[in-house]
Short mmCIF file of C-alpha atoms and ligand atoms in Angstrom, two decimals:
data_model
loop_
_atom_site.label_atom_id
_atom_site.label_comp_id
_atom_site.label_asym_id
_atom_site.label_seq_id
_atom_site.Cartn_x
_atom_site.Cartn_y
_atom_site.Cartn_z
CA MET A 1 0.00 0.00 0.00
CA PHE A 2 3.08 2.22 0.36
CA GLU A 3 6.22 2.55 -1.71
CA THR A 4 9.47 4.23 -0.73
CA LEU A 5 10.16 6.98 -3.26
CA ASN A 6 13.35 8.98 -3.61
CA ILE A 7 13.62 12.57 -4.72
CA PRO A 8 17.41 12.88 -5.02
CA GLN A 9 17.38 16.54 -6.07
CA LYS A 10 15.99 17.41 -2.63
CA ASN A 11 17.70 14.57 -0.79
CA LEU A 12 14.29 13.21 0.19
CA LYS A 13 13.11 9.66 0.76
CA TYR A 14 9.51 9.12 1.82
CA GLU A 15 6.66 6.58 2.00
CA GLN A 16 4.15 7.26 -0.77
CA PRO A 17 0.63 5.88 -0.12
CA LEU A 18 -0.80 4.12 -3.19
CA GLY A 19 -4.25 2.97 -2.06
CA LEU A 20 -7.68 4.57 -2.01
CA PHE A 21 -8.23 6.57 1.17
CA ILE A 22 -11.59 5.48 2.63
CA ASN A 23 -12.59 5.76 6.29
CA ASN A 24 -9.13 7.06 7.22
CA GLU A 25 -7.39 3.94 5.84
CA PHE A 26 -5.60 3.17 2.58
CA VAL A 27 -7.26 0.23 0.83
CA VAL A 28 -6.76 -1.62 -2.46
CA SER A 29 -9.22 -1.14 -5.29
CA SER A 30 -11.88 -3.84 -5.58
CA ASP A 31 -10.66 -4.99 -9.01
CA ASN A 32 -7.00 -4.38 -8.15
CA SER A 33 -6.60 -2.06 -11.14
CA LYS A 34 -3.83 0.51 -11.08
CA ILE A 35 -2.78 3.64 -12.91
CA GLU A 36 0.85 4.42 -13.71
CA THR A 37 2.02 7.95 -13.14
CA VAL A 38 5.02 9.47 -14.91
CA ASN A 39 7.40 12.33 -14.23
CA PRO A 40 6.55 14.92 -16.94
CA ALA A 41 10.11 16.28 -16.89
CA THR A 42 11.54 12.93 -18.01
CA GLY A 43 8.61 10.84 -19.24
CA GLU A 44 9.72 8.07 -16.84
CA LYS A 45 7.37 6.06 -14.65
CA ILE A 46 7.30 7.09 -10.99
CA THR A 47 4.97 4.43 -9.60
CA ALA A 48 1.45 3.00 -9.94
CA PHE A 49 -1.46 3.68 -7.58
CA HIS A 50 -4.81 1.98 -7.11
CA ALA A 51 -7.67 3.11 -9.35
CA ALA A 52 -11.14 3.08 -7.82
CA SER A 53 -13.96 1.11 -9.43
CA LYS A 54 -17.64 2.08 -9.27
CA SER A 55 -18.13 -0.20 -6.27
CA ASP A 56 -15.20 1.51 -4.50
CA VAL A 57 -16.91 4.84 -5.10
CA ASP A 58 -20.04 3.42 -3.54
CA LYS A 59 -18.03 2.34 -0.47
CA ALA A 60 -16.55 5.81 -0.18
CA VAL A 61 -19.99 7.43 -0.46
CA LYS A 62 -21.30 5.11 2.28
CA ALA A 63 -18.32 6.05 4.48
CA ALA A 64 -18.95 9.75 3.89
CA ARG A 65 -22.68 9.36 4.61
CA GLU A 66 -22.08 7.42 7.82
CA ALA A 67 -19.51 9.97 8.99
CA TYR A 68 -21.87 12.84 8.20
CA GLU A 69 -24.93 11.42 9.95
CA THR A 70 -23.19 10.03 13.02
CA LYS A 71 -20.30 12.40 13.70
CA TRP A 72 -19.61 15.35 11.45
CA SER A 73 -23.08 16.91 11.44
CA LYS A 74 -22.85 16.91 15.25
CA THR A 75 -19.38 18.50 15.32
CA SER A 76 -19.56 22.20 16.11
CA ALA A 77 -18.31 24.84 13.70
CA GLU A 78 -15.71 25.83 16.26
CA GLU A 79 -14.39 22.25 16.48
CA ARG A 80 -14.25 22.03 12.68
CA GLY A 81 -12.19 25.21 12.68
CA ILE A 82 -9.81 23.80 15.30
CA LEU A 83 -9.26 20.64 13.24
CA LEU A 84 -8.54 22.74 10.13
CA ALA A 85 -6.06 24.82 12.14
CA LYS A 86 -4.28 21.60 13.21
CA LEU A 87 -4.23 20.49 9.60
CA CYS A 88 -2.72 23.84 8.64
CA ASP A 89 0.16 23.31 11.10
CA LEU A 90 0.80 19.82 9.71
CA ILE A 91 0.84 21.09 6.12
CA GLU A 92 3.27 23.81 7.15
CA GLN A 93 5.57 21.22 8.76
CA GLU A 94 5.54 19.07 5.61
CA LYS A 95 5.43 21.79 2.98
CA HIS A 96 8.82 21.01 1.45
CA LEU A 97 7.99 17.34 0.99
CA LEU A 98 4.50 18.13 -0.37
CA ALA A 99 6.00 20.63 -2.81
CA ALA A 100 8.62 18.10 -3.90
CA ILE A 101 5.95 15.44 -4.56
CA GLU A 102 4.04 18.02 -6.60
CA THR A 103 7.12 18.81 -8.68
CA LEU A 104 7.93 15.13 -9.20
CA ASP A 105 4.40 14.23 -10.34
CA SER A 106 3.29 17.40 -12.17
CA GLY A 107 6.56 18.93 -13.37
CA LYS A 108 5.94 22.26 -11.63
CA PRO A 109 9.16 24.20 -10.99
CA TYR A 110 9.86 23.57 -7.30
CA GLU A 111 11.07 26.99 -6.14
CA SER A 112 8.82 29.30 -8.13
CA ASN A 113 5.65 27.23 -8.44
CA ALA A 114 5.33 24.25 -6.13
CA LEU A 115 6.43 26.10 -3.00
CA ALA A 116 4.22 29.04 -4.00
CA ASP A 117 1.26 26.65 -4.28
CA LEU A 118 2.05 25.34 -0.79
CA GLU A 119 2.17 28.87 0.63
CA GLN A 120 -1.27 29.52 -0.85
CA ILE A 121 -2.57 26.20 0.49
CA ILE A 122 -1.40 27.12 3.99
CA GLN A 123 -3.13 30.52 3.71
CA CYS A 124 -6.26 28.84 2.37
CA THR A 125 -6.33 26.31 5.22
CA ARG A 126 -5.81 29.01 7.83
CA TYR A 127 -8.51 31.16 6.21
CA PHE A 128 -11.14 28.40 6.23
CA ALA A 129 -10.14 27.34 9.76
CA GLY A 130 -11.18 30.84 10.81
CA ALA A 131 -14.20 30.90 8.50
CA ALA A 132 -15.83 27.78 9.96
CA ASP A 133 -17.56 29.52 12.87
CA LYS A 134 -18.01 32.89 11.15
CA TYR A 135 -19.54 32.27 7.72
CA THR A 136 -21.92 29.53 8.76
CA LYS A 137 -24.34 31.67 10.73
CA GLY A 138 -27.88 32.29 9.57
CA GLU A 139 -29.89 35.49 10.03
CA MET A 140 -32.81 36.65 12.10
CA ILE A 141 -35.69 38.20 10.12
CA PRO A 142 -38.22 40.19 12.22
CA LEU A 143 -41.67 40.06 10.58
CA THR A 144 -44.62 41.14 12.73
CA HIS A 145 -45.34 41.50 16.41
CA ASP A 146 -46.22 37.81 16.50
CA LYS A 147 -43.90 36.36 13.96
CA TYR A 148 -40.25 36.23 13.09
CA ALA A 149 -38.17 33.94 10.98
CA TYR A 150 -34.60 32.80 11.05
CA THR A 151 -32.36 31.01 8.62
CA ILE A 152 -29.99 28.12 9.17
CA LYS A 153 -27.02 27.62 6.87
CA SER A 154 -27.22 23.90 6.55
CA PRO A 155 -24.43 21.80 4.99
CA TYR A 156 -25.45 19.77 1.92
CA GLY A 157 -24.24 16.58 3.60
CA VAL A 158 -22.15 14.40 1.29
CA VAL A 159 -20.20 16.30 -1.36
CA ALA A 160 -18.22 14.96 -4.33
CA GLN A 161 -15.31 16.89 -5.78
CA VAL A 162 -13.45 16.29 -9.04
CA ILE A 163 -10.22 18.19 -9.58
CA PRO A 164 -7.66 18.70 -12.36
CA TRP A 165 -3.90 18.28 -12.69
CA ASN A 166 -2.70 21.87 -13.15
CA TYR A 167 -2.82 22.74 -9.42
CA PRO A 168 -3.30 19.29 -7.87
CA LEU A 169 -3.00 20.18 -4.18
CA ALA A 170 -4.15 23.77 -4.45
CA MET A 171 -7.39 22.89 -6.26
CA ALA A 172 -7.97 20.10 -3.74
CA SER A 173 -7.39 22.52 -0.85
CA TRP A 174 -9.64 25.27 -2.24
CA LYS A 175 -12.42 22.70 -2.38
CA ILE A 176 -11.81 20.48 0.64
CA GLN A 177 -11.04 23.11 3.27
CA SER A 178 -14.04 25.32 2.46
CA CYS A 179 -16.37 22.32 2.22
CA LEU A 180 -15.26 20.91 5.60
CA ALA A 181 -15.52 24.35 7.20
CA ALA A 182 -19.14 24.42 6.01
CA GLY A 183 -19.77 21.05 7.67
CA ASN A 184 -19.95 18.51 4.82
CA THR A 185 -18.17 15.21 4.32
CA ILE A 186 -16.28 14.58 1.09
CA ILE A 187 -15.35 12.10 -1.59
CA ILE A 188 -12.72 13.67 -3.83
CA LYS A 189 -11.24 12.41 -7.08
CA PRO A 190 -7.81 13.75 -8.07
CA ALA A 191 -6.78 13.80 -11.74
CA GLU A 192 -5.35 10.49 -12.91
CA ASN A 193 -1.96 12.02 -13.74
CA THR A 194 -1.43 13.86 -10.43
CA SER A 195 -2.83 11.78 -7.57
CA LEU A 196 0.30 11.32 -5.44
CA SER A 197 0.31 14.59 -3.49
CA LEU A 198 -3.34 14.35 -2.44
CA LEU A 199 -2.88 10.74 -1.29
CA TYR A 200 0.02 11.92 0.86
CA LEU A 201 -2.00 14.87 2.17
CA ALA A 202 -4.90 12.57 3.13
CA GLN A 203 -2.75 11.15 5.95
CA LEU A 204 -2.46 14.61 7.47
CA PHE A 205 -6.24 14.85 7.84
CA LYS A 206 -6.20 11.66 9.89
CA LYS A 207 -3.23 12.92 11.90
CA ALA A 208 -5.01 16.22 12.58
CA GLY A 209 -7.91 14.28 14.08
CA PHE A 210 -10.63 14.40 11.41
CA PRO A 211 -13.00 11.47 12.08
CA ALA A 212 -12.96 8.47 9.73
CA GLY A 213 -15.08 9.00 6.61
CA VAL A 214 -15.04 12.81 6.69
CA LEU A 215 -12.51 12.95 3.84
CA ASN A 216 -12.27 10.13 1.30
CA VAL A 217 -9.90 10.18 -1.68
CA VAL A 218 -10.75 7.98 -4.66
CA PRO A 219 -8.18 8.24 -7.43
CA GLY A 220 -9.24 6.88 -10.81
CA TYR A 221 -10.48 7.66 -14.28
CA GLY A 222 -12.94 10.44 -14.97
CA ASP A 223 -15.42 8.35 -16.92
CA VAL A 224 -15.51 5.73 -14.12
CA VAL A 225 -15.05 7.52 -10.79
CA GLY A 226 -16.08 11.03 -11.87
CA SER A 227 -19.25 9.91 -13.60
CA GLU A 228 -20.21 7.59 -10.72
CA LEU A 229 -19.87 10.50 -8.31
CA ALA A 230 -21.92 12.78 -10.57
CA THR A 231 -24.80 10.29 -10.82
CA HIS A 232 -24.68 8.71 -7.35
CA PRO A 233 -28.07 9.14 -5.62
CA ASP A 234 -26.51 9.59 -2.17
CA VAL A 235 -24.20 12.46 -3.20
CA ASP A 236 -25.85 15.80 -2.45
CA LYS A 237 -23.55 18.16 -4.33
CA ILE A 238 -20.73 17.96 -6.85
CA ALA A 239 -17.98 20.52 -7.41
CA PHE A 240 -15.67 20.31 -10.40
CA THR A 241 -12.65 22.09 -11.86
CA GLY A 242 -11.47 21.18 -15.35
CA SER A 243 -12.43 21.51 -18.99
CA THR A 244 -15.71 23.09 -20.05
CA ALA A 245 -16.55 19.92 -22.03
CA VAL A 246 -16.38 17.74 -18.91
CA GLY A 247 -18.11 20.45 -16.84
CA GLN A 248 -21.06 20.21 -19.22
CA LYS A 249 -21.12 16.43 -18.89
CA ILE A 250 -21.07 16.68 -15.10
CA MET A 251 -24.00 19.08 -15.16
CA GLN A 252 -25.97 16.70 -17.37
CA MET A 253 -25.14 13.70 -15.20
CA ALA A 254 -25.97 15.58 -12.00
CA SER A 255 -29.39 16.49 -13.37
CA SER A 256 -30.60 12.90 -12.89
CA THR A 257 -30.59 13.46 -9.12
CA LEU A 258 -30.84 17.27 -9.25
CA LYS A 259 -27.56 17.66 -7.36
CA ALA A 260 -26.25 21.13 -6.69
CA VAL A 261 -23.32 21.84 -8.99
CA THR A 262 -20.32 24.17 -8.85
CA LEU A 263 -18.19 24.33 -11.99
CA GLU A 264 -14.84 26.03 -12.56
CA CYS A 265 -14.09 25.51 -16.23
CA GLY A 266 -12.03 26.89 -19.07
CA GLY A 267 -10.99 30.41 -19.94
CA LYS A 268 -9.51 32.63 -22.64
CA SER A 269 -8.81 35.64 -20.54
CA PRO A 270 -7.85 39.01 -22.05
CA ALA A 271 -5.17 41.37 -20.75
CA VAL A 272 -5.60 44.88 -22.14
CA VAL A 273 -2.65 47.28 -22.18
CA PHE A 274 -3.61 50.92 -22.73
CA GLU A 275 -1.12 53.49 -24.03
CA ASP A 276 -0.94 55.23 -20.65
CA ALA A 277 0.10 52.02 -18.86
CA ASN A 278 3.44 51.53 -17.17
CA LEU A 279 4.76 49.23 -19.90
CA ASP A 280 7.45 47.55 -17.80
CA GLU A 281 4.87 46.53 -15.23
CA ALA A 282 2.44 45.43 -17.93
CA VAL A 283 5.17 43.27 -19.50
CA LYS A 284 6.12 41.67 -16.19
CA TRP A 285 2.54 40.82 -15.22
CA THR A 286 1.30 39.67 -18.62
CA ALA A 287 4.36 37.45 -19.10
CA ALA A 288 3.73 35.83 -15.71
CA GLY A 289 0.02 35.62 -16.58
CA ILE A 290 0.69 33.41 -19.59
CA PHE A 291 3.99 31.62 -18.86
CA TYR A 292 3.60 30.81 -15.14
CA ASN A 293 2.79 27.11 -14.63
CA SER A 294 3.66 26.73 -18.34
CA GLY A 295 0.38 28.42 -19.23
CA GLN A 296 -1.61 25.55 -17.70
CA ASN A 297 -3.83 27.97 -15.91
CA CYS A 298 -7.55 28.47 -16.35
CA THR A 299 -7.07 32.22 -15.73
CA ALA A 300 -4.01 32.60 -18.00
CA ASN A 301 -4.08 35.95 -19.84
CA SER A 302 -3.85 34.10 -23.12
CA ARG A 303 -5.05 37.05 -25.25
CA ILE A 304 -2.96 40.21 -24.88
CA TYR A 305 -4.45 43.30 -26.56
CA VAL A 306 -2.16 46.34 -26.79
CA GLN A 307 -3.12 49.86 -27.87
CA GLU A 308 -1.63 50.51 -31.32
CA SER A 309 0.46 53.55 -30.28
CA VAL A 310 2.54 51.41 -27.86
CA TYR A 311 2.22 48.05 -29.61
CA ASP A 312 5.75 47.84 -31.07
CA LYS A 313 7.39 49.08 -27.88
CA PHE A 314 5.39 46.61 -25.76
CA LEU A 315 6.25 43.71 -28.07
CA GLU A 316 9.95 44.48 -28.00
CA LYS A 317 9.97 44.61 -24.20
CA PHE A 318 7.69 41.57 -23.85
CA THR A 319 9.90 39.46 -26.12
CA GLN A 320 13.12 40.51 -24.37
CA PHE A 321 11.61 39.92 -20.95
CA THR A 322 10.31 36.48 -21.92
CA GLU A 323 13.70 35.52 -23.32
CA SER A 324 15.54 36.53 -20.16
CA GLU A 325 13.04 35.52 -17.44
CA TRP A 326 10.94 32.63 -18.72
CA ASN A 327 12.98 29.58 -19.63
CA PHE A 328 13.59 25.95 -18.79
CA GLY A 329 16.90 26.61 -16.97
CA ALA A 330 20.18 25.04 -18.10
CA SER A 331 19.38 21.47 -17.06
CA CYS A 332 15.63 21.40 -17.79
CA ASP A 333 15.02 20.06 -14.30
CA PRO A 334 12.07 21.61 -12.44
CA PHE A 335 13.99 21.09 -9.19
CA GLU A 336 16.67 23.57 -10.38
CA GLU A 337 15.99 27.10 -9.17
CA ALA A 338 16.68 28.48 -12.65
CA CYS A 339 13.81 26.49 -14.18
CA LYS A 340 10.86 28.88 -14.50
CA VAL A 341 8.97 27.05 -17.25
CA GLY A 342 8.41 23.38 -16.50
CA PRO A 343 7.13 20.65 -18.81
CA LEU A 344 3.46 20.25 -19.69
CA ILE A 345 1.65 17.60 -17.70
CA SER A 346 1.49 14.80 -20.28
CA GLN A 347 2.15 13.60 -23.80
CA THR A 348 -1.52 14.32 -24.55
CA GLN A 349 -1.20 17.96 -23.48
CA TYR A 350 2.14 18.24 -25.31
CA ASP A 351 0.50 17.03 -28.53
CA ARG A 352 -2.48 19.30 -28.00
CA VAL A 353 -0.43 22.46 -27.39
CA THR A 354 2.11 21.79 -30.15
CA GLY A 355 -0.87 21.08 -32.41
CA PHE A 356 -2.11 24.63 -31.78
CA ILE A 357 1.38 26.05 -32.37
CA ASN A 358 1.77 24.17 -35.66
CA HIS A 359 -1.69 25.28 -36.73
CA GLY A 360 -0.79 28.93 -36.08
CA LYS A 361 2.51 28.56 -37.91
CA GLU A 362 1.59 26.38 -40.84
CA VAL A 363 -2.12 26.81 -41.46
CA GLU A 364 -2.72 30.42 -40.41
CA LYS A 365 0.87 31.53 -41.26
CA LEU A 366 1.01 33.78 -38.20
CA ASN A 367 4.11 35.64 -36.96
CA ILE A 368 5.74 33.49 -34.32
CA LYS A 369 8.68 33.77 -31.95
CA GLN A 370 9.75 30.79 -29.83
CA MET A 371 12.27 30.95 -27.01
CA GLY A 372 14.64 28.13 -26.17
CA LYS A 373 15.64 24.95 -27.89
CA PRO A 374 13.74 21.67 -28.19
CA VAL A 375 14.30 19.34 -25.24
CA ASP A 376 14.93 15.64 -25.88
CA LYS A 377 13.10 14.39 -22.76
CA GLY A 378 9.81 15.11 -21.07
CA TYR A 379 7.05 17.39 -22.32
CA PHE A 380 8.74 20.80 -22.49
CA VAL A 381 7.18 23.38 -24.81
CA PRO A 382 9.13 26.63 -25.19
CA PRO A 383 7.46 29.98 -24.45
CA THR A 384 5.85 31.02 -27.71
CA ILE A 385 4.58 34.42 -28.84
CA PHE A 386 2.22 34.91 -31.80
CA THR A 387 1.81 38.53 -32.89
CA ASP A 388 -0.76 40.49 -34.94
CA VAL A 389 -3.19 37.63 -34.49
CA PRO A 390 -6.63 38.26 -36.06
CA GLN A 391 -9.67 37.88 -33.82
CA THR A 392 -10.96 35.07 -36.08
CA SER A 393 -7.90 32.89 -35.43
CA LYS A 394 -8.38 29.49 -33.82
CA LEU A 395 -5.64 30.57 -31.41
CA VAL A 396 -7.82 33.45 -30.21
CA ARG A 397 -10.98 31.38 -29.95
CA ASP A 398 -9.77 28.17 -28.23
CA GLU A 399 -8.21 27.55 -24.83
CA ILE A 400 -4.65 26.36 -25.56
CA PHE A 401 -3.51 25.69 -21.97
CA GLY A 402 0.17 26.06 -22.70
CA PRO A 403 2.90 28.75 -22.72
CA VAL A 404 1.52 30.42 -25.83
CA ALA A 405 0.90 34.19 -25.82
CA ILE A 406 -1.40 35.68 -28.44
CA VAL A 407 -0.78 39.40 -28.99
CA ALA A 408 -2.92 41.78 -31.08
CA LYS A 409 -3.56 45.52 -31.29
CA PHE A 410 -6.56 47.74 -30.73
CA LYS A 411 -7.40 51.39 -31.44
CA ASP A 412 -9.48 52.66 -28.52
CA TYR A 413 -11.41 51.65 -25.40
CA ASP A 414 -14.51 50.52 -27.32
CA GLU A 415 -12.55 48.24 -29.59
CA ALA A 416 -10.56 46.82 -26.65
CA MET A 417 -13.79 45.99 -24.82
CA LYS A 418 -15.41 44.50 -27.93
CA LEU A 419 -12.42 42.22 -28.56
CA SER A 420 -12.14 41.27 -24.88
CA ASN A 421 -15.77 40.26 -24.55
CA ASP A 422 -15.81 38.46 -27.90
CA THR A 423 -15.46 34.97 -26.38
CA SER A 424 -17.68 32.26 -24.99
CA TYR A 425 -15.57 32.26 -21.82
CA GLY A 426 -15.61 34.75 -18.93
CA LEU A 427 -13.24 33.65 -16.22
CA ALA A 428 -10.75 36.49 -15.73
CA SER A 429 -9.32 39.67 -17.23
CA ALA A 430 -6.54 42.19 -16.63
CA VAL A 431 -6.25 45.86 -17.51
CA PHE A 432 -3.16 48.06 -17.48
CA THR A 433 -3.65 51.80 -17.27
CA GLU A 434 -2.73 54.74 -15.03
CA ASP A 435 -6.19 56.25 -15.59
CA ILE A 436 -8.36 55.39 -12.61
CA ARG A 437 -11.63 56.08 -14.46
CA LYS A 438 -10.66 53.85 -17.37
CA ALA A 439 -9.68 51.06 -14.95
CA HIS A 440 -13.05 51.19 -13.20
CA GLN A 441 -14.95 51.41 -16.51
CA PHE A 442 -13.08 48.34 -17.71
CA ALA A 443 -13.89 46.45 -14.51
CA ARG A 444 -17.55 47.41 -14.95
CA ASP A 445 -17.81 46.48 -18.65
CA ILE A 446 -15.80 43.27 -18.84
CA LYS A 447 -17.88 40.08 -18.72
CA ALA A 448 -15.65 38.03 -16.46
CA GLY A 449 -15.62 36.81 -12.88
CA THR A 450 -12.29 38.48 -12.04
CA CYS A 451 -10.71 41.73 -13.18
CA TRP A 452 -7.11 42.51 -12.19
CA VAL A 453 -6.09 46.15 -12.45
CA ASN A 454 -2.35 46.58 -13.09
CA SER A 455 -1.63 42.95 -12.19
CA SER A 456 -2.58 39.51 -13.41
CA ASN A 457 -3.29 36.10 -11.92
CA ASP A 458 -2.53 37.15 -8.35
CA GLU A 459 -5.44 35.37 -6.71
CA GLU A 460 -6.18 35.82 -3.01
CA VAL A 461 -7.77 33.16 -0.83
CA SER A 462 -10.11 35.72 0.76
CA VAL A 463 -11.51 36.91 -2.60
CA PRO A 464 -14.27 35.08 -4.52
CA PHE A 465 -13.15 33.23 -7.65
CA GLY A 466 -15.23 31.87 -10.52
CA GLY A 467 -16.48 32.40 -14.01
CA PHE A 468 -19.13 34.08 -16.15
CA LYS A 469 -20.55 32.43 -19.28
CA MET A 470 -18.97 29.07 -20.26
CA SER A 471 -16.27 29.45 -17.61
CA GLY A 472 -18.44 28.12 -14.86
CA ILE A 473 -21.14 28.30 -12.26
CA GLY A 474 -20.66 29.38 -8.66
CA ARG A 475 -17.72 30.77 -6.71
CA GLU A 476 -14.91 29.41 -4.58
CA LEU A 477 -12.67 31.09 -1.98
CA GLY A 478 -13.57 33.89 0.40
CA GLN A 479 -16.93 33.82 2.11
CA SER A 480 -18.38 32.54 -1.20
CA GLY A 481 -16.23 29.46 -0.70
CA VAL A 482 -18.26 28.51 2.36
CA ASP A 483 -21.57 29.69 0.85
CA ALA A 484 -20.98 27.22 -2.01
CA TYR A 485 -21.28 24.36 0.47
CA VAL A 486 -24.33 25.37 2.49
CA GLN A 487 -28.01 25.63 1.68
CA THR A 488 -30.40 27.97 3.43
CA LYS A 489 -33.19 26.65 5.58
CA ALA A 490 -35.94 29.09 6.62
CA VAL A 491 -37.63 28.62 10.01
CA HIS A 492 -40.93 30.50 10.53
CA MET A 493 -41.78 31.24 14.18
CA ASN A 494 -45.35 32.06 15.05
CA ILE A 495 -45.43 33.21 18.69
CA SER A 496 -49.05 34.36 18.82
CA LYS A 497 -51.35 32.70 21.37
CA LEU A 498 -55.09 32.39 20.78
N1 LIG B 501 -10.11 24.96 -15.65
C1 LIG B 501 -8.98 24.33 -15.40
O1 LIG B 501 -8.32 24.61 -14.42
C2 LIG B 501 -8.56 23.20 -16.29
C3 LIG B 501 -8.87 23.18 -17.62
N2 LIG B 501 -8.47 22.14 -18.40
C4 LIG B 501 -8.76 22.21 -19.84
O2 LIG B 501 -9.13 20.92 -20.29
C5 LIG B 501 -8.27 20.51 -21.35
C6 LIG B 501 -8.14 19.02 -21.35
O3 LIG B 501 -7.57 18.55 -20.13
P1 LIG B 501 -8.17 17.24 -19.44
O4 LIG B 501 -7.17 16.62 -18.56
O5 LIG B 501 -8.74 16.35 -20.50
O6 LIG B 501 -9.32 17.87 -18.54
P2 LIG B 501 -10.57 17.16 -17.88
O7 LIG B 501 -11.63 18.16 -17.75
O8 LIG B 501 -10.86 15.88 -18.63
O9 LIG B 501 -10.02 16.71 -16.43
C7 LIG B 501 -10.36 17.31 -15.22
C8 LIG B 501 -10.89 16.27 -14.25
O10 LIG B 501 -12.12 15.76 -14.75
C9 LIG B 501 -12.11 14.34 -14.72
N3 LIG B 501 -12.99 13.81 -15.76
C10 LIG B 501 -12.69 13.55 -17.05
N4 LIG B 501 -13.76 13.04 -17.69
C11 LIG B 501 -14.77 12.96 -16.78
C12 LIG B 501 -16.12 12.51 -16.83
N5 LIG B 501 -16.65 12.03 -17.95
N6 LIG B 501 -16.87 12.59 -15.71
C13 LIG B 501 -16.35 13.10 -14.57
N7 LIG B 501 -15.07 13.50 -14.46
C14 LIG B 501 -14.28 13.45 -15.55
C15 LIG B 501 -10.65 13.99 -14.91
O11 LIG B 501 -10.37 12.67 -14.49
C16 LIG B 501 -9.98 15.05 -14.05
O12 LIG B 501 -10.01 14.65 -12.70
C17 LIG B 501 -7.00 21.30 -21.12
O13 LIG B 501 -6.26 21.44 -22.29
C18 LIG B 501 -7.54 22.61 -20.64
O14 LIG B 501 -7.94 23.38 -21.74
C19 LIG B 501 -7.78 21.08 -17.86
C20 LIG B 501 -7.46 21.05 -16.54
C21 LIG B 501 -7.77 22.14 -15.66
N1 LIG B 502 -5.21 29.67 -11.01
C1 LIG B 502 -5.77 28.63 -10.25
C2 LIG B 502 -7.01 28.08 -10.88
C3 LIG B 502 -6.75 27.21 -12.06
O1 LIG B 502 -5.99 27.54 -12.95
O2 LIG B 502 -7.33 26.14 -12.15
#
C-alpha cells in the first residue's frame, strides 16, 4: 500500500501511499486495477497507484454518509475550525515534501511554483479554519409583532469533488477546506496524472484528528469515478474544476438526481494594455500571466491586446523579458531554481499544445517567436509568442492551456472591450492603465468573474473566484467558498397565542 520513493534533487526519501483513502485507511481497489504515473520532466514512470472502481466509489460514499450522519453533522463549527487549524500546522511542517511530490508528479518548478502553491494552500487552510464559525451563521428576520423567521445555513451533507492536474494540491485545498468548514463530508477524485500529493496529504487529515469517513480520496479515471460521483443518488452536491466539455457532462449527469453543482471551467482571458500604462509593469505581469505554470492555468491571460500607439514598444519589451526571465533553466530540471517554465503535464497535453502552435505557424501563417531549444526528454514546450493575431484565429478562440501568448492591437477603449468580450468564456481579465476612471470602466464592462487592475493572476484566498458564461457556475474562496457548500433553511416562528 506504500512505496518508498526517492527525490534525489531534494535529498528526500519518503513513503508514498498508493491505495484509495476510505474511512481514514488506505485500501486496495476492488478490481486491483492501477494507474501508472510518470514524471513529466523525463517521461519516466514514478509508480502506480490503485484506481477506484464504481463499487469503490459506492463504499466511499457510504463512508462519507455514515460519517456525516453520526459524527460530522454533530461536530460544532468551532471544532471544525480547530481541526482545520491543526491540519494547517501539519501542512506547514511538511510543505517542502509536499512541494517536492508536486514537482515530481506534475513537473511544476519547485522553487517558483510548487512552493508558492504550498504557501497559498497554507493561507487557504488558515482562512477556512477561521471561516468555519463565522460564515456559517444564519440570520434573524423580524416580521410582525407575533412572527419572526430565522435562517440556518445547513451543509449539503455528502459532497463529491473532481479536480484537475494543473494545481493538484491547491485545487484540492480550495475545495476540501471550504467544504469541511461548512460542515460537509467529502469524496474527492484527483486527476489520474497527479494523484500522489493528495494521497500523501490525506494522511495529514487523519493525523489532525478528522473522524474516519469525513474525507475520502478515490483516485481513478474520470469516466468511471467522476461519472459515478456525478450520478450517485446519495451524493448531495458535486464541485468540479477542469475543462468546459467535462463540466457540461457533469451538469448533465448531476441532473438525474438534481444535485447542486459548482463548476470552474475553461478560460480565454484578455489582458488589455492601454497606451498610458506603465509598460514595464504590464510586460512583467502579462508574461507571468501566460507563462507561469507553463500556461496551464484556467485564468491565463492568453489574449494580450495592446493599444496601437505602444504596440511595437510593448512587443519588443515583452519578447526581451520572456527571453531573459521565462525559460527551462540550463538542465531542464524543475527542481533547479533556474527552471521557471516546466514541462506540460502529459504527452496528450504536449501534442495538443504543439498542435495549436503548428496550426498557427503552418495553417494560419502567423508571426511566431519561440524561445529556447527543443528538449529531448519530457514534455517541455518553449514559451511562444504569436503577434498580430486576427480575432478570427483558432488561437484566439480556443483555450490552448500552454505557454503560448497571443498578442494583437486595438485602437481605442470601445474596440478593446469589444475584442475582450468576444469569447464564450468569462473567467478572468486584466487591464493596465494609469487612468483610474478607465480602470473602473473596464472592470464594470468586462464580462468576467475576475478583473485585475495593473496585475494579473494574483489570486487571493479571501476573494471570490469563478467564471461568467462558459467558464463556470458558482464561486470558490472567500466567504463565497463557504456559501458554495451550504443551503439555506428558513424557520418561521409564530409566537401568537389564541
Ligand atoms: N479549468 C482548469 O483549471 C482546467 C482546464 N483544463 C482544460 O481541459 C483541457 C483538457 O484537459 P483534461 O485533462 O482532458 O481535462 P478534464 O476536464 O478531462 O479533467 C479534469 C478532471 O475531470 C475528470 N474527468 C474527465 N472526464 C470525466 C467525466 N466524464 N466525468 C467526470 N469527471 C471526468 C478527470 O479525471 C480530471 O479529474 C486542457 O487542455 C484545458 O484546456 C484542464 C485542466 C484544468
Ligand atoms: N489559477 C488557479 C485556478 C486554475 O488555474 O485552475
